[in-house]
mmCIF file of C-alpha atoms in Angstrom:
data_model
loop_
_atom_site.group_PDB
_atom_site.id
_atom_site.type_symbol
_atom_site.label_atom_id
_atom_site.label_comp_id
_atom_site.label_asym_id
_atom_site.label_seq_id
_atom_site.Cartn_x
_atom_site.Cartn_y
_atom_site.Cartn_z
ATOM 1 C CA MET K 1 125.322 82.844 114.425
ATOM 2 C CA ARG K 2 123.125 85.674 113.100
ATOM 3 C CA LYS K 3 119.446 84.876 112.738
ATOM 4 C CA VAL K 4 118.282 85.795 109.223
ATOM 5 C CA ASN K 5 115.265 88.074 108.985
ATOM 6 C CA ARG K 6 114.421 87.722 105.284
ATOM 7 C CA PRO K 7 111.545 90.256 105.157
ATOM 8 C CA LYS K 8 113.686 92.903 106.900
ATOM 9 C CA ASP K 9 116.674 92.174 104.639
ATOM 10 C CA LYS K 10 114.392 92.404 101.600
ATOM 11 C CA GLY K 11 113.010 95.747 102.805
ATOM 12 C CA ASP K 12 116.484 97.084 103.577
ATOM 13 C CA ARG K 13 117.659 96.189 100.054
ATOM 14 C CA ALA K 14 114.643 97.947 98.531
ATOM 15 C CA GLU K 15 115.260 101.074 100.609
ATOM 16 C CA ARG K 16 118.951 101.114 99.614
ATOM 17 C CA ALA K 17 117.938 100.758 95.951
ATOM 18 C CA VAL K 18 115.715 103.856 96.215
ATOM 19 C CA VAL K 19 118.444 105.792 98.051
ATOM 20 C CA ASP K 20 120.930 104.875 95.306
ATOM 21 C CA PHE K 21 118.417 105.843 92.587
ATOM 22 C CA LEU K 22 117.730 109.265 94.121
ATOM 23 C CA ASP K 23 121.400 109.850 94.925
ATOM 24 C CA HIS K 24 122.289 109.072 91.289
ATOM 25 C CA HIS K 25 119.892 111.844 90.250
ATOM 26 C CA GLY K 26 121.502 114.389 92.587
ATOM 27 C CA PHE K 27 119.271 114.218 95.662
ATOM 28 C CA ASP K 28 120.833 114.257 99.123
ATOM 29 C CA VAL K 29 118.968 111.394 100.808
ATOM 30 C CA ARG K 30 119.323 109.116 103.804
ATOM 31 C CA ARG K 31 117.516 106.120 105.221
ATOM 32 C CA ILE K 32 115.641 106.789 108.430
ATOM 33 C CA VAL K 33 116.631 104.556 111.320
ATOM 34 C CA ALA K 34 114.036 101.874 112.030
ATOM 35 C CA GLY K 35 112.262 102.398 115.326
ATOM 36 C CA HIS K 36 112.383 106.196 115.055
ATOM 37 C CA HIS K 37 110.163 107.636 117.786
ATOM 38 C CA ASP K 38 107.749 109.065 115.191
ATOM 39 C CA ASP K 39 106.998 106.990 112.111
ATOM 40 C CA ILE K 40 107.924 109.419 109.311
ATOM 41 C CA GLY K 41 108.718 107.072 106.425
ATOM 42 C CA ASP K 42 111.732 105.095 105.260
ATOM 43 C CA ILE K 43 113.814 107.694 103.430
ATOM 44 C CA GLU K 44 114.583 111.349 104.173
ATOM 45 C CA VAL K 45 114.538 113.333 100.923
ATOM 46 C CA HIS K 46 113.324 116.738 102.076
ATOM 47 C CA PRO K 47 111.534 118.063 105.176
ATOM 48 C CA GLU K 48 108.290 118.318 103.171
ATOM 49 C CA VAL K 49 108.471 114.766 101.776
ATOM 50 C CA VAL K 50 107.592 111.365 103.201
ATOM 51 C CA LEU K 51 108.885 108.388 101.212
ATOM 52 C CA GLU K 52 107.878 104.860 102.174
ATOM 53 C CA VAL K 53 109.248 101.823 100.297
ATOM 54 C CA LYS K 54 107.520 98.462 99.833
ATOM 55 C CA ASP K 55 108.862 95.208 98.422
ATOM 56 C CA ARG K 56 106.019 92.783 98.917
ATOM 57 C CA ARG K 57 104.495 90.145 96.692
ATOM 58 C CA LYS K 58 100.962 90.948 97.893
ATOM 59 C CA LEU K 59 99.747 94.475 97.258
ATOM 60 C CA GLU K 60 97.982 96.064 100.211
ATOM 61 C CA LEU K 61 97.456 99.535 98.784
ATOM 62 C CA SER K 62 94.676 100.633 101.156
ATOM 63 C CA ALA K 63 96.720 99.762 104.241
ATOM 64 C CA TRP K 64 99.911 101.223 102.763
ATOM 65 C CA VAL K 65 98.247 104.523 101.834
ATOM 66 C CA ALA K 66 96.635 104.728 105.297
ATOM 67 C CA LYS K 67 100.083 104.259 106.895
ATOM 68 C CA LEU K 68 101.582 106.784 104.474
ATOM 69 C CA ASN K 69 98.998 109.367 105.558
ATOM 70 C CA VAL K 70 99.854 108.749 109.220
ATOM 71 C CA GLN K 71 103.540 109.252 108.431
ATOM 72 C CA LYS K 72 102.741 112.409 106.482
ATOM 73 C CA ALA K 73 100.808 113.777 109.472
ATOM 74 C CA ASN K 74 103.611 112.769 111.872
ATOM 75 C CA LYS K 75 106.102 114.712 109.782
ATOM 76 C CA ASP K 76 103.663 117.527 108.941
ATOM 77 C CA SER K 77 104.648 117.180 105.273
ATOM 78 C CA ALA K 78 102.937 118.309 102.090
ATOM 79 C CA TYR K 79 104.097 115.376 99.959
ATOM 80 C CA ALA K 80 103.941 111.614 100.449
ATOM 81 C CA PHE K 81 105.221 108.963 98.056
ATOM 82 C CA LEU K 82 105.016 105.203 98.184
ATOM 83 C CA GLY K 83 107.769 103.411 96.244
ATOM 84 C CA ILE K 84 106.667 99.922 95.194
ATOM 85 C CA LYS K 85 109.212 97.440 93.861
ATOM 86 C CA LEU K 86 107.855 95.705 90.807
ATOM 87 C CA HIS K 87 108.428 91.987 90.315
ATOM 88 C CA GLY K 88 111.504 91.360 88.172
ATOM 89 C CA LYS K 89 112.710 94.980 88.359
ATOM 90 C CA SER K 90 115.842 95.520 90.425
ATOM 91 C CA ASN K 91 116.415 99.136 89.330
ATOM 92 C CA ALA K 92 114.346 101.524 91.465
ATOM 93 C CA GLU K 93 113.924 103.791 88.441
ATOM 94 C CA ASP K 94 111.675 101.084 86.960
ATOM 95 C CA TRP K 95 109.446 100.777 90.032
ATOM 96 C CA ALA K 96 106.016 102.311 90.622
ATOM 97 C CA TYR K 97 105.628 105.421 92.766
ATOM 98 C CA LEU K 98 102.175 106.094 94.173
ATOM 99 C CA ILE K 99 100.924 109.364 95.652
ATOM 100 C CA ASP K 100 97.815 110.318 97.544
ATOM 101 C CA GLY K 101 95.300 112.882 96.331
ATOM 102 C CA ALA K 102 96.605 115.677 98.559
ATOM 103 C CA THR K 103 100.132 115.175 97.221
ATOM 104 C CA LEU K 104 98.799 115.276 93.656
ATOM 105 C CA ILE K 105 97.098 118.623 94.327
ATOM 106 C CA ASN K 106 100.240 120.048 95.972
ATOM 107 C CA ILE K 107 102.392 118.989 93.000
ATOM 108 C CA LEU K 108 99.919 120.434 90.496
ATOM 109 C CA ARG K 109 99.881 123.726 92.445
ATOM 110 C CA LEU K 110 103.690 123.862 92.232
ATOM 111 C CA ILE K 111 103.587 123.285 88.483
ATOM 112 C CA ARG K 112 100.861 125.892 88.008
ATOM 113 C CA LYS K 113 103.028 128.509 89.782
ATOM 114 C CA GLN K 114 105.866 128.041 87.298
#
C-alpha cells in the first residue's frame, strides 16, 4: 500500500496547475524533478526564469523569497517568480505571483527598451 504524503501531493497539484496555465497561454514549460542537484525552482519556463510554486495555508513570504533568491543564484537567472495558490482558487490564473526587487527592475528595463 502506498503511503500518502499529503503536503507533497498538494504541492504537485499546484505545480501541475501552473504548468497547465502557462501551457494554455503558449509557453513550453516543464516541472523540474524534485531532488535536482541544484535547487533551481519548481518549473522550467525559460533559462532566465526561476518559478517556485507554493500552496500553503500559512504565508512565509520572507523565507520563500530568501529561497527564491538562492534558486535564482543557483540558476544564474535574471527573473524569479513565486506563484502562490490563493485559498478557494483552483485556477492558477487567479493566483498571486510575487517577484523580488531585482526581477522588477529587470522587467521594467525590458519594457523601457520597447
